[in-house]
Structures are given as structure tokens and as C-alpha cells.
Coordinates of C-alpha atoms in Angstrom, one line a residue:
M1 CA 14.9 4.1 14.9
S2 CA 15.8 2.5 18.2
C3 CA 13.2 2.0 20.8
S4 CA 14.8 -0.5 23.2
S5 CA 15.2 1.9 26.1
E6 CA 12.2 4.1 25.4
T7 CA 8.6 4.0 26.7
P8 CA 6.5 2.0 24.2
P9 CA 4.5 4.2 21.9
P10 CA 0.8 4.5 22.6
T11 CA -1.6 2.1 20.8
L12 CA -4.6 3.7 19.0
R13 CA -7.6 2.0 17.4
T14 CA -8.2 3.2 13.8
V15 CA -11.4 5.2 13.2
A16 CA -13.8 2.5 12.0
I17 CA -16.8 2.9 9.6
S18 CA -19.3 0.1 8.9
Y19 CA -19.6 -0.9 5.3
Y20 CA -23.3 -0.4 5.6
E21 CA -22.8 3.2 6.6
L22 CA -20.2 3.6 3.9
K23 CA -22.4 2.4 1.0
D24 CA -25.1 5.0 1.9
R25 CA -24.2 7.9 -0.4
D26 CA -26.6 10.2 1.6
A27 CA -24.8 9.5 4.9
D28 CA -22.7 12.4 6.2
L29 CA -19.4 10.7 7.3
S30 CA -17.4 14.0 7.3
L31 CA -16.6 13.8 11.0
K32 CA -15.2 10.3 10.7
I33 CA -13.3 11.1 7.5
E34 CA -11.8 14.2 9.2
E35 CA -10.9 12.2 12.3
G36 CA -9.1 9.5 10.3
F37 CA -7.7 11.4 7.3
G38 CA -7.8 15.1 8.3
P39 CA -4.8 17.2 9.4
N40 CA -5.0 15.9 13.0
G41 CA -5.7 12.3 12.1
L42 CA -3.5 9.2 11.7
G43 CA -4.0 9.1 7.9
I44 CA -5.8 5.8 8.3
L45 CA -9.3 4.4 8.9
S46 CA -10.8 1.0 8.6
I47 CA -14.0 -0.4 7.2
T48 CA -15.9 -3.2 9.1
D49 CA -18.4 -5.8 8.0
V50 CA -17.4 -6.0 4.3
P51 CA -19.2 -9.0 2.8
D52 CA -16.9 -11.8 1.6
F53 CA -13.7 -10.0 2.7
P54 CA -12.6 -12.5 5.4
S55 CA -12.7 -15.5 3.0
L56 CA -11.1 -13.6 0.1
R57 CA -8.3 -12.3 2.4
R58 CA -7.6 -15.9 3.6
N59 CA -7.7 -17.3 0.1
L60 CA -5.0 -15.0 -1.1
L61 CA -2.7 -14.8 1.9
C62 CA -2.6 -18.5 2.3
L63 CA -0.9 -18.7 -1.2
S64 CA 2.0 -16.4 -0.4
D65 CA 4.2 -19.0 1.2
R66 CA 3.6 -21.4 -1.7
L67 CA 4.5 -18.6 -4.1
A68 CA 7.8 -17.9 -2.2
A69 CA 8.6 -21.6 -2.1
L70 CA 8.5 -22.0 -5.9
P71 CA 11.8 -23.1 -7.5
E72 CA 14.1 -20.2 -8.2
D73 CA 14.0 -20.7 -11.9
V74 CA 10.2 -20.4 -11.9
K75 CA 10.3 -17.2 -9.8
K76 CA 13.0 -15.9 -12.2
E77 CA 10.5 -16.2 -15.0
L78 CA 8.0 -14.1 -13.0
E79 CA 10.5 -11.2 -12.7
D80 CA 10.2 -8.0 -14.8
P81 CA 13.4 -5.9 -14.6
Q82 CA 12.0 -3.5 -17.2
S83 CA 9.3 -2.3 -14.8
R84 CA 11.9 -2.1 -12.0
Y85 CA 10.3 -5.3 -10.6
N86 CA 6.9 -3.6 -10.2
F87 CA 5.2 -6.5 -12.0
G88 CA 5.5 -10.1 -10.9
W89 CA 8.0 -11.4 -8.4
S90 CA 10.5 -9.2 -6.5
H91 CA 13.0 -10.1 -3.9
G92 CA 16.0 -8.1 -2.8
K93 CA 15.4 -5.4 -5.4
E94 CA 14.1 -2.6 -3.2
Q95 CA 16.3 -0.3 -1.1
L96 CA 15.0 1.4 2.0
E97 CA 16.6 3.5 4.7
S98 CA 20.1 1.9 5.0
G99 CA 20.5 1.7 1.2
K100 CA 20.9 -2.1 1.5
P101 CA 18.7 -4.5 -0.5
D102 CA 15.5 -5.6 1.3
L103 CA 15.9 -9.3 1.7
L104 CA 13.4 -9.8 4.5
K105 CA 10.4 -10.0 2.3
G106 CA 9.3 -11.0 -1.2
S107 CA 6.6 -9.3 -3.1
F108 CA 4.3 -10.1 -6.0
Y109 CA 2.9 -7.2 -8.0
A110 CA -0.1 -7.1 -10.4
N111 CA -2.9 -4.9 -11.5
P112 CA -6.0 -6.7 -10.2
L113 CA -8.3 -4.8 -12.6
L114 CA -6.5 -4.8 -16.0
D115 CA -4.1 -7.5 -17.2
V116 CA -2.9 -5.2 -20.1
P117 CA -3.4 -1.5 -19.3
T118 CA -2.2 -0.4 -22.7
N119 CA -0.7 -1.7 -25.9
D120 CA 1.1 1.6 -26.7
A121 CA 4.7 0.6 -26.9
S122 CA 6.0 4.1 -26.2
L123 CA 3.9 4.3 -23.0
I124 CA 5.0 0.8 -21.9
Q125 CA 8.7 1.9 -22.4
R126 CA 8.3 5.2 -20.6
Y127 CA 6.0 4.1 -17.7
A128 CA 6.9 0.5 -17.5
S129 CA 6.0 0.2 -13.8
Y130 CA 2.4 1.0 -14.6
C131 CA 1.8 0.2 -18.3
G132 CA 3.3 -3.2 -18.4
A133 CA 1.3 -6.4 -18.5
N134 CA 0.6 -8.8 -15.5
I135 CA 2.8 -11.9 -15.2
W136 CA 1.0 -14.8 -13.6
P137 CA 2.4 -18.3 -12.6
Q138 CA -0.3 -19.9 -14.7
V139 CA 1.3 -23.4 -14.5
A140 CA 3.1 -23.4 -11.2
L141 CA 0.3 -21.7 -9.1
P142 CA -2.8 -20.9 -11.2
E143 CA -5.0 -20.2 -8.3
L144 CA -2.9 -17.1 -7.5
E145 CA -4.4 -15.1 -10.3
V146 CA -8.0 -15.8 -9.3
A147 CA -7.5 -15.0 -5.6
F148 CA -5.4 -11.9 -6.3
K149 CA -8.0 -10.4 -8.6
A150 CA -10.9 -11.2 -6.4
L151 CA -9.4 -9.6 -3.3
G152 CA -8.0 -6.6 -5.2
K153 CA -11.3 -5.9 -6.9
L154 CA -13.2 -6.0 -3.6
I155 CA -10.7 -3.6 -1.9
F156 CA -10.9 -1.3 -4.9
D157 CA -14.7 -1.2 -4.9
V158 CA -14.8 -0.4 -1.2
G159 CA -12.1 2.1 -1.7
L160 CA -14.2 4.0 -4.3
L161 CA -16.9 4.4 -1.6
V162 CA -14.2 5.7 0.8
A163 CA -13.1 8.1 -2.0
Y164 CA -16.7 9.3 -2.5
H165 CA -17.0 10.3 1.2
C166 CA -13.6 11.9 1.1
D167 CA -14.8 14.1 -1.8
R168 CA -17.8 15.1 0.2
Y169 CA -15.6 16.1 3.1
V170 CA -13.1 18.0 1.0
S171 CA -15.8 19.9 -1.0
K172 CA -16.9 21.6 2.2
G173 CA -13.5 23.4 2.3
M174 CA -12.5 23.9 -1.3
K175 CA -14.1 24.3 -4.7
M176 CA -13.8 21.2 -6.7
Q177 CA -15.2 20.2 -10.1
K178 CA -16.9 16.8 -10.3
D179 CA -14.2 15.2 -12.4
E180 CA -11.5 16.5 -10.0
G181 CA -12.6 14.4 -7.1
L182 CA -10.7 11.4 -5.8
E183 CA -13.5 9.0 -6.8
Q184 CA -13.5 10.0 -10.4
I185 CA -9.7 10.1 -10.6
L186 CA -9.6 6.5 -9.4
L187 CA -12.4 5.4 -11.6
R188 CA -10.7 6.5 -14.8
S189 CA -7.2 5.3 -13.8
R190 CA -5.5 2.3 -15.3
C191 CA -2.7 2.4 -12.8
H192 CA -3.9 0.5 -9.7
K193 CA -1.4 -2.0 -8.3
G194 CA -1.8 -4.8 -5.9
R195 CA 1.1 -6.1 -3.8
L196 CA 1.2 -9.5 -2.1
L197 CA 3.9 -9.5 0.6
Y198 CA 5.6 -12.4 2.2
Y199 CA 8.0 -11.9 5.1
F200 CA 10.3 -14.9 5.3
P201 CA 10.6 -16.8 8.5
A202 CA 13.5 -15.4 10.6
Q203 CA 15.7 -17.6 12.7
L204 CA 16.6 -16.2 16.1
S205 CA 20.2 -15.6 15.2
N206 CA 19.2 -13.5 12.2
H207 CA 16.2 -12.0 13.8
E208 CA 17.9 -10.4 16.8
E209 CA 20.0 -8.2 14.5
N210 CA 17.0 -6.1 13.7
V211 CA 15.0 -6.1 16.9
E212 CA 16.2 -2.7 18.0
Y213 CA 14.6 -1.0 15.0
M214 CA 11.0 -0.1 14.9
S215 CA 11.1 -0.3 11.1
S216 CA 12.6 -3.8 11.0
W217 CA 9.9 -5.3 8.7
C218 CA 9.2 -2.3 6.5
G219 CA 11.1 1.0 6.6
W220 CA 9.6 4.4 7.3
H221 CA 7.9 5.7 4.2
T222 CA 4.8 7.6 3.0
D223 CA 2.7 6.0 0.2
H224 CA 2.9 8.2 -2.9
G225 CA -0.4 7.2 -4.5
S226 CA -3.9 8.2 -3.7
L227 CA -5.4 5.6 -1.3
T228 CA -3.9 2.3 -0.1
G229 CA -6.1 -0.6 1.0
L230 CA -4.5 -2.9 3.5
T231 CA -5.3 -6.2 5.1
Y232 CA -4.4 -7.4 8.5
G233 CA -1.3 -9.7 8.4
M234 CA -1.5 -13.5 8.6
F235 CA 1.1 -15.3 10.7
K236 CA 2.2 -18.9 10.2
R237 CA 4.7 -21.3 11.8
N238 CA 5.4 -24.4 9.7
G239 CA 2.4 -23.7 7.6
V240 CA 0.0 -23.4 10.5
E241 CA -1.8 -20.1 11.1
I242 CA -1.1 -18.6 14.6
S243 CA -1.6 -15.3 16.4
C244 CA 1.1 -12.7 16.3
P245 CA 3.5 -13.7 19.1
D246 CA 4.7 -10.1 19.9
S247 CA 2.2 -7.4 20.9
A248 CA 4.7 -4.7 19.9
A249 CA 4.8 -5.9 16.3
G250 CA 2.7 -4.1 13.7
L251 CA 2.0 -0.8 12.0
Y252 CA 3.5 2.4 13.4
I253 CA 2.6 5.9 12.3
R254 CA 4.3 9.2 12.8
T255 CA 1.6 11.9 13.3
R256 CA 1.7 15.4 12.0
S257 CA 3.0 16.5 15.5
G258 CA 5.8 14.1 15.3
E259 CA 4.4 11.6 17.8
I260 CA 4.8 7.9 17.0
V261 CA 1.8 5.6 17.7
K262 CA 0.9 2.0 17.0
A263 CA -2.3 1.8 14.9
I264 CA -4.4 -1.3 15.2
F265 CA -7.4 -2.6 13.3
G266 CA -9.3 -5.9 13.2
E267 CA -8.5 -9.0 11.2
D268 CA -11.8 -8.8 9.2
E269 CA -11.4 -5.1 8.5
I270 CA -10.0 -3.3 5.5
A271 CA -7.7 -0.4 6.4
Y272 CA -7.2 2.5 4.1
Q273 CA -4.3 5.0 4.2
I274 CA -4.1 8.3 2.5
G275 CA -1.2 8.7 0.0
E276 CA 0.8 11.8 -0.9
T277 CA -1.0 12.4 -4.1
T278 CA -4.4 12.8 -2.4
E279 CA -2.8 15.2 0.1
I280 CA -1.5 17.3 -2.8
L281 CA -4.8 17.3 -4.7
S282 CA -6.9 18.0 -1.6
Q283 CA -4.6 20.9 -0.7
G284 CA -4.0 19.3 2.7
Y285 CA -7.6 18.6 3.8
L286 CA -6.7 14.9 3.6
C287 CA -3.2 14.1 5.0
A288 CA -0.7 11.3 4.4
T289 CA 1.4 10.1 7.2
P290 CA 4.8 8.3 7.4
H291 CA 4.5 4.7 8.6
C292 CA 6.5 1.6 9.1
V293 CA 6.1 -2.0 10.2
R294 CA 7.8 -3.5 13.2
A295 CA 8.8 -7.1 13.2
A296 CA 7.9 -9.6 15.9
K297 CA 10.9 -10.3 18.1
G298 CA 12.0 -12.8 20.7
K299 CA 12.2 -16.6 20.8
A300 CA 8.5 -16.9 20.2
A301 CA 8.9 -15.1 16.9
S302 CA 11.6 -17.4 15.5
G303 CA 10.5 -19.4 12.5
I304 CA 7.3 -17.3 11.9
D305 CA 6.4 -15.9 8.5
R306 CA 3.9 -13.1 7.8
S307 CA 1.7 -12.4 4.8
T308 CA -0.3 -9.4 3.9
F309 CA -1.8 -7.6 0.9
A310 CA -1.9 -3.9 -0.1
L311 CA -3.8 -2.3 -3.0
F312 CA -2.3 1.0 -4.2
M313 CA -5.1 3.0 -5.7
Q314 CA -3.6 5.8 -7.7
P315 CA -4.2 8.2 -10.6
D316 CA -3.7 7.4 -14.3
W317 CA -0.1 8.0 -15.6
D318 CA -1.3 11.0 -17.5
E319 CA -3.3 12.6 -14.7
K320 CA -2.0 16.1 -14.1
L321 CA -1.0 17.0 -10.5
N322 CA -1.1 20.6 -9.7
F323 CA 1.1 21.1 -6.6
P324 CA 0.0 23.8 -4.0
E325 CA 2.6 26.3 -2.9
D326 CA 3.1 24.7 0.5
V327 CA 4.3 21.2 -0.2
H328 CA 6.3 19.4 2.5
I329 CA 6.9 16.1 0.8
H330 CA 9.6 15.5 -1.8
K331 CA 10.1 19.2 -2.4
E332 CA 13.2 18.5 -4.5
L333 CA 11.1 16.7 -7.2
I334 CA 8.7 19.5 -7.8
P335 CA 9.5 21.7 -10.9
P336 CA 9.2 25.5 -10.9
N337 CA 5.8 25.5 -12.6
G338 CA 4.5 23.2 -9.8
S339 CA 2.9 20.7 -12.2
L340 CA 3.7 17.0 -13.1
T341 CA 1.8 14.1 -14.4
F342 CA 1.4 11.2 -12.0
G343 CA 3.6 9.1 -14.2
E344 CA 6.4 11.7 -14.1
Y345 CA 6.1 12.1 -10.4
S346 CA 6.1 8.3 -9.8
E347 CA 9.2 7.7 -11.9
M348 CA 11.1 10.3 -9.9
L349 CA 10.1 8.6 -6.7
L350 CA 11.1 5.2 -8.0
D351 CA 14.5 6.5 -8.8
K352 CA 15.0 7.2 -5.1
Y353 CA 14.1 3.7 -3.9
Y354 CA 15.0 1.4 -6.8
H355 CA 17.9 1.0 -9.2
K356 CA 17.8 3.2 -12.2
K357 CA 16.1 1.7 -15.3
P358 CA 18.3 -0.8 -17.1

């Protein structure tokens, strides 16, 4: 999407909820949940004042450039083609928008809660992107496992509190059994996946090729899981942390009305975005929104890298999804009976964005 000759999109602050409000299970946060996640919201809100989050964020994000700089043969050992590179190291394996390999960033995937989700060989073969085992650089970068698990577990625990309040909001509009709520679905899942992202430093000559496109760092997409926890990005030049050099860089969201806005949240806040599966199961009371990430541009951005972390909280592979009649996302994937397990649904989506299974 070109935006060079257009008026810059408006910038909106995410709806913010204090952690101390969030952990009060008697608090009625329905208005804020609706404002952030409801049909007229941006599909995102942020949690402030989370204890230990700033240090855990820094501990992990500071390792991303070291991970990316490991020798190629070491990184090759961290790859997992069987999972379609959804465990361990991935670079140039994903296809977005243009159909070309995404070479701008490298990713490291792991389940921060379970190193081995299952030992069932048939499940591992069928749902390799969820059921496989974590791959850690235990010799080359042993501190990665500790930092990854610590941040992932914190974002998960806070996410469960967000899910609890989402359930309270949704239950006002639709009948819902206790075990059908988002909180319980996430609690019983073995599918959660963390992703440490490292955006390689771009030299000016290479960087200018992409500056016309709003989605130059990460293409337009809608998360297909339940709830995504997201950190504020860390920017470095030559290993030294700096502020983002371009105020136009960052997260952009397409609203339900089609308007594009830039969403901002604080460095010490955890942002949460609704995924498609939650929209389906909540029958539209909670809404997922397409979003992208725009790269920093200009001479000031040359030589700058960016690191961030996302935790994709999602149902178990055998969780049954009952699709409502009115579904506007991936209609071509939904069978006539309107029902798929999350594992089946996810494999179909992965076929769209990654190479087919080897």
C-alpha cells in the first residue's frame, strides 16, 4: 500500500488498563474491553504497570541480534523444516503479499510453557507446527531459553487475566458455558507459541526500495489465533539502543470501517490483539483487525535493527471451532458443516503463507 502522496493516517493511543485493575476479578472492565476489542474498536488494548515486565522484555530483546549473528551452520541446526519452520530459527521461509520470501527479518519460535507438548508420533506428524518439541541453542546461546520462557510466561499469565475479562464482556451478549470461555480454552491449550523477531539493519540503498509501502516491515495480516501479546520494539544501531528515528514507523491497523490508523502504546506496556479464532468463537462480540508494521525510513534509519516479541495464545489443536453463519475471514477454508478443529484450521492457513509440507 503506497502512502507517499497521501495524508498520514491518524495516530491513536491504545485503550489502556492498569494491571492492578486487571487482576481484580470483581472489577467490571466491560466498557474498556468493548472499546478496545469490540466491533468498533481497534482490536488492541494495552496493559500498564505489569511487575517485572520492563526487565524481562529487555533481557530477551537484547539477545535477538546475538541470535541472528550466530554462524550459519549453528542456525541451520536450529531450523525445523518438518514444522514449516514454526519451531526454532526461520529466515526467508515465509511468504507475504508479493509472494516473495521475507528476507527482512529472522524469527525464533518456541512454546514458552511446554518444551514437549506431546509424545504422540501421529500428532507430531499431523500438526508439526504445534506438536513439535522446542529447539534451543543450548551451547551457542544458553541464556535465550531462560529469557524467552520468562517473558513468554509473564505475557501468558497477564493474557489469561485479559481473557477472563473478555469472557465477562461476551457473556453479557451471548450464552456461554464455563468451559467455552476464552480463559478456559487458553488454560487447557498446549499450542501457545512465542516468536522473537529480529529485523536486520537495512542499508540506505536497500531500504529505499521499500519506503513507499506501509507494510514494509511486516505485511498486512490478521492473527489467526485467539489472543496475541506484543512488546514494544527495541531499536539499536551498532549494538546501542536508540529511539525509533522515524515517527511514521510502527503498527498500523485497518478498522472495521476500512480506515487505516497508527496504534501506539508505551515501551513498558504489553499490548494484546484479538485473533480470528476469538472473533469466531465470540460470534463477533470481540473483533480481530488486519494490521501491518511500517519500517523506519530515511537516512536516519540506515543501519538500524529492530527486535520485538509476540506470544500467540491459541486453542489446543483438537479444540473444535464452530463457525457462525456470517464469517468474513477465510471463507474459502470453512467446510459446509461449519466446523473445524483449530489444528485443521491452522494447517489450511499455513498452506496459504508457507511452502507445503515437505
